[in-house]
Coordinates of N, CA and C in Angstrom, one line a residue:
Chain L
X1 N 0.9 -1.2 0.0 CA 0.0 0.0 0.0 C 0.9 1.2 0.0
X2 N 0.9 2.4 -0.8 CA 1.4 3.6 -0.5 C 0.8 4.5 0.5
X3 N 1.3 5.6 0.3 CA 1.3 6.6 1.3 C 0.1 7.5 1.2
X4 N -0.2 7.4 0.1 CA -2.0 8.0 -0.6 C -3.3 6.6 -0.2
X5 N -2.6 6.1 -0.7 CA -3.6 4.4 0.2 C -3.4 5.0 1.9
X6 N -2.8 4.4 1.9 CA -2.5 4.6 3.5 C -3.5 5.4 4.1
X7 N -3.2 6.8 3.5 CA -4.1 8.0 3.9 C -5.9 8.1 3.9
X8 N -6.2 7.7 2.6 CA -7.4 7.0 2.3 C -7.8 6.1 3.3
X9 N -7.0 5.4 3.4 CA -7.8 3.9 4.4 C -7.9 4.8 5.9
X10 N -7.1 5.4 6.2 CA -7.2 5.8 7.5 C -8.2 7.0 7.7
X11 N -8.5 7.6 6.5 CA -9.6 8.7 6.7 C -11.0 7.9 7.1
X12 N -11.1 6.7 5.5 CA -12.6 6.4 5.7 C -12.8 5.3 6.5
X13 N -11.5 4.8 7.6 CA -11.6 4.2 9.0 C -12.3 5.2 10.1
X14 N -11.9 6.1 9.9 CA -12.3 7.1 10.8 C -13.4 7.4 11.2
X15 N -14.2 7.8 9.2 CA -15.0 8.5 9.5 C -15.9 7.2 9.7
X16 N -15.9 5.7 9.2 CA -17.0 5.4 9.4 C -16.8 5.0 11.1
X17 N -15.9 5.0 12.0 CA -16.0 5.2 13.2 C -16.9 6.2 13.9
X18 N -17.0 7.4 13.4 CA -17.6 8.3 13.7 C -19.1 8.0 13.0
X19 N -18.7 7.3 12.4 CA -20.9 7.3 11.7 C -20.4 8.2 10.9
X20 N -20.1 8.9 10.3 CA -20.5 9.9 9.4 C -20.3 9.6 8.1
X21 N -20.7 10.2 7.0 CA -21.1 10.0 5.8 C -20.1 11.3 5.3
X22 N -19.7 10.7 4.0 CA -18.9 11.2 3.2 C -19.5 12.9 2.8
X23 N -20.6 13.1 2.7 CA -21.2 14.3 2.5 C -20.9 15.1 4.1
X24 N -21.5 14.5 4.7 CA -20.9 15.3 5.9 C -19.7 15.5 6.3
X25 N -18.8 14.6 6.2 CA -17.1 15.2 6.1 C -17.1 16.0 5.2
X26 N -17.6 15.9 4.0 CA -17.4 17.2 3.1 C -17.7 18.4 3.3
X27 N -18.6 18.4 4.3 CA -19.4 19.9 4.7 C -18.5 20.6 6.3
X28 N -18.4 19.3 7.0 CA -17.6 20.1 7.9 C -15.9 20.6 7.7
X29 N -15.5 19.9 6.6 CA -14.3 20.1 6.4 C -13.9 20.9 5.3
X30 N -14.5 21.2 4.9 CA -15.1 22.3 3.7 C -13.7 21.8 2.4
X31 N -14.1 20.5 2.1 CA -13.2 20.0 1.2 C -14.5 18.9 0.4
X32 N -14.2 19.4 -0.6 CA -15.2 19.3 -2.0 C -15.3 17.3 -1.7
X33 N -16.8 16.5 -2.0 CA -17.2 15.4 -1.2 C -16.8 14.0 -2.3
X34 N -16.5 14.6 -3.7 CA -15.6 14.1 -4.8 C -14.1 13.7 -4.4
X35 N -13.9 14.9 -3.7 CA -12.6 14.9 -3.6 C -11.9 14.2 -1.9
X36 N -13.1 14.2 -1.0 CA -13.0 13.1 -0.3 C -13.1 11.7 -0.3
X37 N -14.1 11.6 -1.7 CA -14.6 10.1 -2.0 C -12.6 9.8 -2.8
X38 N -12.0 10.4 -3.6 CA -11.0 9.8 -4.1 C -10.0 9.8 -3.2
X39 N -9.8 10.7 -1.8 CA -8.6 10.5 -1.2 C -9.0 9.1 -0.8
X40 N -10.0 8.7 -0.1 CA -10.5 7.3 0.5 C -9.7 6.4 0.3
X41 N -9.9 6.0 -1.5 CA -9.9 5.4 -2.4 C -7.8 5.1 -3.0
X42 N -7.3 6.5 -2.0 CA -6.1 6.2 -2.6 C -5.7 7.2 -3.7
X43 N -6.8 8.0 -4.5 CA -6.2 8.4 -5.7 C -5.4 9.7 -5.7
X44 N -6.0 10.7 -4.7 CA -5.3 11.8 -4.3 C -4.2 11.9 -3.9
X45 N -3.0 13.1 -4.4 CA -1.8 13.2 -3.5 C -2.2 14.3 -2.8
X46 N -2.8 14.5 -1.6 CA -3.6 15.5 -1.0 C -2.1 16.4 -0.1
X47 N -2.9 17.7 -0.2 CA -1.6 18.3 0.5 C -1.7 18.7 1.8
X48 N -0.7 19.3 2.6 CA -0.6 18.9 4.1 C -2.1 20.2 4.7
X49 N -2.4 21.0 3.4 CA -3.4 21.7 3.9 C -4.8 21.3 3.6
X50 N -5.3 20.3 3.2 CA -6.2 19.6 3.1 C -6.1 18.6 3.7
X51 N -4.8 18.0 3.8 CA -4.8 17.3 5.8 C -5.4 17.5 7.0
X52 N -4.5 18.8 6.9 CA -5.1 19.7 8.4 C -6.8 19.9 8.4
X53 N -6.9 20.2 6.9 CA -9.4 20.3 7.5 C -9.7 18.8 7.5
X54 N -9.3 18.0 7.1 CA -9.8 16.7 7.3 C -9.4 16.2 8.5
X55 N -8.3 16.1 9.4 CA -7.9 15.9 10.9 C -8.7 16.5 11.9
X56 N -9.1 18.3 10.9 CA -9.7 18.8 12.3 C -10.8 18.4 12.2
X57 N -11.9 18.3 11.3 CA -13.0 18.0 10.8 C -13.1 16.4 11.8
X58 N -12.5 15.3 12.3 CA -12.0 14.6 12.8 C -12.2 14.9 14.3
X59 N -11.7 16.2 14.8 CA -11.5 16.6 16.6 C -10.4 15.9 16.7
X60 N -9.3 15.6 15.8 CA -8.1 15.1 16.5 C -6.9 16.1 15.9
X61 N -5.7 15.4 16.2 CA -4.5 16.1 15.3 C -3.4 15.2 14.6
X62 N -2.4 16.0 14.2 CA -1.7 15.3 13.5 C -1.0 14.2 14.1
X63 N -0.6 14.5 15.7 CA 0.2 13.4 16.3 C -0.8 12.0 16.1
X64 N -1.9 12.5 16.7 CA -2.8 11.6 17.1 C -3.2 10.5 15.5
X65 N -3.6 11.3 14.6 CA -3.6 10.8 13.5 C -2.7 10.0 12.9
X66 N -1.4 10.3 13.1 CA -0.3 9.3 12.6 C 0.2 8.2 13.5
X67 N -0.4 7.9 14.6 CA 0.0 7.4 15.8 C -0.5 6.0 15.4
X68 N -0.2 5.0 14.6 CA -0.7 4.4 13.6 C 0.2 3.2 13.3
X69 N -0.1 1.6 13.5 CA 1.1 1.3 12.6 C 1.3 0.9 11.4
X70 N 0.0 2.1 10.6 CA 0.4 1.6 9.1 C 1.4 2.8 8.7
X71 N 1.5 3.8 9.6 CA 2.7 4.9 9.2 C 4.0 4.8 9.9
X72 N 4.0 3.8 10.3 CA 5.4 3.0 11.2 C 6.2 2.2 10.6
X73 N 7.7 2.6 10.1 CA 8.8 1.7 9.5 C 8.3 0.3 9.5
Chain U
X1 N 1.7 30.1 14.5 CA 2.1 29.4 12.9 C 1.0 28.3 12.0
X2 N 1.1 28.5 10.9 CA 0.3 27.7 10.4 C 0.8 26.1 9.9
X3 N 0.0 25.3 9.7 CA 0.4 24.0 9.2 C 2.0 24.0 8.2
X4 N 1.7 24.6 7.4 CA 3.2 24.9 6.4 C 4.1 25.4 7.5
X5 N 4.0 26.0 8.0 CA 5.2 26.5 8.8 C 5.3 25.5 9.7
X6 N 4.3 25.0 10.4 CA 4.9 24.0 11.6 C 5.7 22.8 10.5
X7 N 5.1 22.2 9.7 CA 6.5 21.3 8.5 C 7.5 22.0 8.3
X8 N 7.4 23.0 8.2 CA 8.9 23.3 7.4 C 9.9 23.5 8.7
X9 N 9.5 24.1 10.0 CA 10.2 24.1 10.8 C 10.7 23.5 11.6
X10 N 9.7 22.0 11.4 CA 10.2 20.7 11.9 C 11.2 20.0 10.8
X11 N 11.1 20.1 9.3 CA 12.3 19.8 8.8 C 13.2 19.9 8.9
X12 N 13.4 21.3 9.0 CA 14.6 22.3 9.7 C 15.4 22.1 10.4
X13 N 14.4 21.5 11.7 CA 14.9 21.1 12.9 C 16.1 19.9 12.8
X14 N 15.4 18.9 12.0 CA 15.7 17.1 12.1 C 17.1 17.9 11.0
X15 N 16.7 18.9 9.8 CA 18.1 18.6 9.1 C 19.2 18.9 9.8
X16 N 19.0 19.8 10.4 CA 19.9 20.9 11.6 C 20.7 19.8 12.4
X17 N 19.7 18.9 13.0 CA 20.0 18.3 14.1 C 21.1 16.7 13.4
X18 N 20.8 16.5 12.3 CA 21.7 15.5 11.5 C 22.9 16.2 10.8
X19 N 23.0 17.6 11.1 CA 23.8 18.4 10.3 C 24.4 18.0 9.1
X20 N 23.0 18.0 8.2 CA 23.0 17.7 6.8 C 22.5 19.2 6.0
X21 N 23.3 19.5 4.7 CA 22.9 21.0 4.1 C 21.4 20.7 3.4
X22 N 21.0 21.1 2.7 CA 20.1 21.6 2.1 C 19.9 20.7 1.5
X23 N 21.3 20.7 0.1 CA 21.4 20.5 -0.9 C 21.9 19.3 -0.5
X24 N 22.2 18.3 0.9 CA 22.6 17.2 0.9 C 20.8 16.2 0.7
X25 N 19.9 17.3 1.7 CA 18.8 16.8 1.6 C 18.5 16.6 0.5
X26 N 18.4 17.2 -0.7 CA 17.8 17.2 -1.8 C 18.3 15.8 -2.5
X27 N 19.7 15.7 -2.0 CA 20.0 14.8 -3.2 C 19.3 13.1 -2.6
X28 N 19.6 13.5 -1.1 CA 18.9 12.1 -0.6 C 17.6 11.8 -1.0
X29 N 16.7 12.5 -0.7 CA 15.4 12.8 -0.9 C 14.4 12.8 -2.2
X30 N 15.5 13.4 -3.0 CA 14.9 13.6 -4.2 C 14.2 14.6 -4.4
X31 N 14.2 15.5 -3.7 CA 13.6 17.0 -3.8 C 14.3 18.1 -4.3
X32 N 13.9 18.7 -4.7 CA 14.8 20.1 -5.6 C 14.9 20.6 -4.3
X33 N 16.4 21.2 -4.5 CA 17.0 22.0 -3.4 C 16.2 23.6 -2.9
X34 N 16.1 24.1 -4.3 CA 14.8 25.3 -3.9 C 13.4 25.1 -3.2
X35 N 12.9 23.6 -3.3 CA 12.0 23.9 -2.9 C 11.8 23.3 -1.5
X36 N 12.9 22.5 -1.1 CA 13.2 22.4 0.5 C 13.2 23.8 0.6
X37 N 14.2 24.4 -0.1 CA 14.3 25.7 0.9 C 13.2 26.5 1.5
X38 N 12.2 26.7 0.8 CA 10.5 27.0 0.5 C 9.9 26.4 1.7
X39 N 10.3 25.0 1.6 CA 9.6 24.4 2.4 C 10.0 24.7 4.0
X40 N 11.0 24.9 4.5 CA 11.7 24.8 5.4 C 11.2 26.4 5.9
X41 N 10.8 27.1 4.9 CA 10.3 28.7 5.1 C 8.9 28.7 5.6
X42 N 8.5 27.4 5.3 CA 6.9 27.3 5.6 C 6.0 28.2 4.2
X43 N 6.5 28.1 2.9 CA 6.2 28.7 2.2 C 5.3 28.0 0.9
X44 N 5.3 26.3 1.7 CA 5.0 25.1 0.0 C 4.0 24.6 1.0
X45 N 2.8 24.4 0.3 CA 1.5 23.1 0.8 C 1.8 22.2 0.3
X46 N 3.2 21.7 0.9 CA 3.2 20.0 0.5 C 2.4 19.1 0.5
X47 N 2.7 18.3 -1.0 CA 1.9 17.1 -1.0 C 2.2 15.4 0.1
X48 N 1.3 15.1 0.2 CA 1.5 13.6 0.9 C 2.8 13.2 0.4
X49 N 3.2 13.3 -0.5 CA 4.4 12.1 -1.5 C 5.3 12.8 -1.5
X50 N 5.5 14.0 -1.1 CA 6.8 15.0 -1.3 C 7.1 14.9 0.5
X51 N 6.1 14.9 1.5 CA 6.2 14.6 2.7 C 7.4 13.4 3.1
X52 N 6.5 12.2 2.5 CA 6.7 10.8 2.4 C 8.4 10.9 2.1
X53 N 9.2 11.3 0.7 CA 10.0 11.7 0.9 C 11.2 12.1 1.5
X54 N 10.6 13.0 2.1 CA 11.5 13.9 3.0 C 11.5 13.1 4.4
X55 N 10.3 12.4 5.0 CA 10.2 11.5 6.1 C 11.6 10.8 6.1
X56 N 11.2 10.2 5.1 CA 12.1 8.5 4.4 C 13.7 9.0 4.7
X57 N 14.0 10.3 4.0 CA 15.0 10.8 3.8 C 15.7 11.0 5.0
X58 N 15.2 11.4 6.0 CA 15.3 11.5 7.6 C 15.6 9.9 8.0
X59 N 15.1 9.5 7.6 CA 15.2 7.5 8.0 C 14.2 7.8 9.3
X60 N 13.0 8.1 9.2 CA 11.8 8.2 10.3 C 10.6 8.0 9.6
X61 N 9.8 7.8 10.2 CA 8.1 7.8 9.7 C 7.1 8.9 9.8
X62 N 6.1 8.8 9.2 CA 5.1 9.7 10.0 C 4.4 9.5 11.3
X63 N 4.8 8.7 11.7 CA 4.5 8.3 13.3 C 5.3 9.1 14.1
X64 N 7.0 9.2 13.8 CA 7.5 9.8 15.0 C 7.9 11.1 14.5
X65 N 7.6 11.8 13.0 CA 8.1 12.9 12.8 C 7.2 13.5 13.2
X66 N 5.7 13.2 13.6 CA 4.8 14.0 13.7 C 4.4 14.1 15.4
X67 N 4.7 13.1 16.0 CA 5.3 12.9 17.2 C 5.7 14.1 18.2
X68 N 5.5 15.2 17.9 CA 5.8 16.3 18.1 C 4.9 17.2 18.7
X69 N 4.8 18.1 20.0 CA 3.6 19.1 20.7 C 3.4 19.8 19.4
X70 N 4.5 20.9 18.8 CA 3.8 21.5 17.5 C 2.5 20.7 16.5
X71 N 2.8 19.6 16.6 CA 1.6 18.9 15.9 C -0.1 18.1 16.7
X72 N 0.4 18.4 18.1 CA -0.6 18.3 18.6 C -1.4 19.5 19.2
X73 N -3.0 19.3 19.3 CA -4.1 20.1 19.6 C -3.7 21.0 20.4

């Protein structure tokens, strides 16, 4: 898995932990709901500032987010 | 500071602290030497894979590079 997979799997782990639906991460994270459905998926190289609204959008942060062992040597 | 600057300043940090130049980064890394330097300014919305890079380049992950209060809430 790369590092855009990675990313993807760990978003739409999240959000379906949270219950929430792809439209509504779209709305509280004010990142277009196309463009959440492809990070999911792997296809985005998303940048560290469309990180940051998707994390916060989340109530966590970056430590917390990476704290992971699919982001672990 | 904003997201771009908390990266760039933590790159900064780790190159500083391995007292490696710039342009040694770049060559490890694979990153153009200008645009570390940008980066390190907090001046580039890095992508995931230019991150990923620069992680690798460190010989760290995103687990412990992010590992950091600046990156927490």
């Amino acid at each position: 898995m790369n590092i855009k997979e990675k990313f993807g799997q760990k978003v739409k782990m999240l959000r379906e932990e949270k219950n929430i639906s792809i439209e509504h991460l779209a709305n509280i994270s004010n990142v277009d709901r196309n463009y959440i459905s492809d990070i999911e998926k792997g296809k985005r190289n998303v940048s560290i500032e469309i990180m940051e609204k998707i994390i916060c959008a989340f109530e966590t942060d970056f430590t917390t987010f990476f704290n992971d062992k699919n982001f672990k040597k």
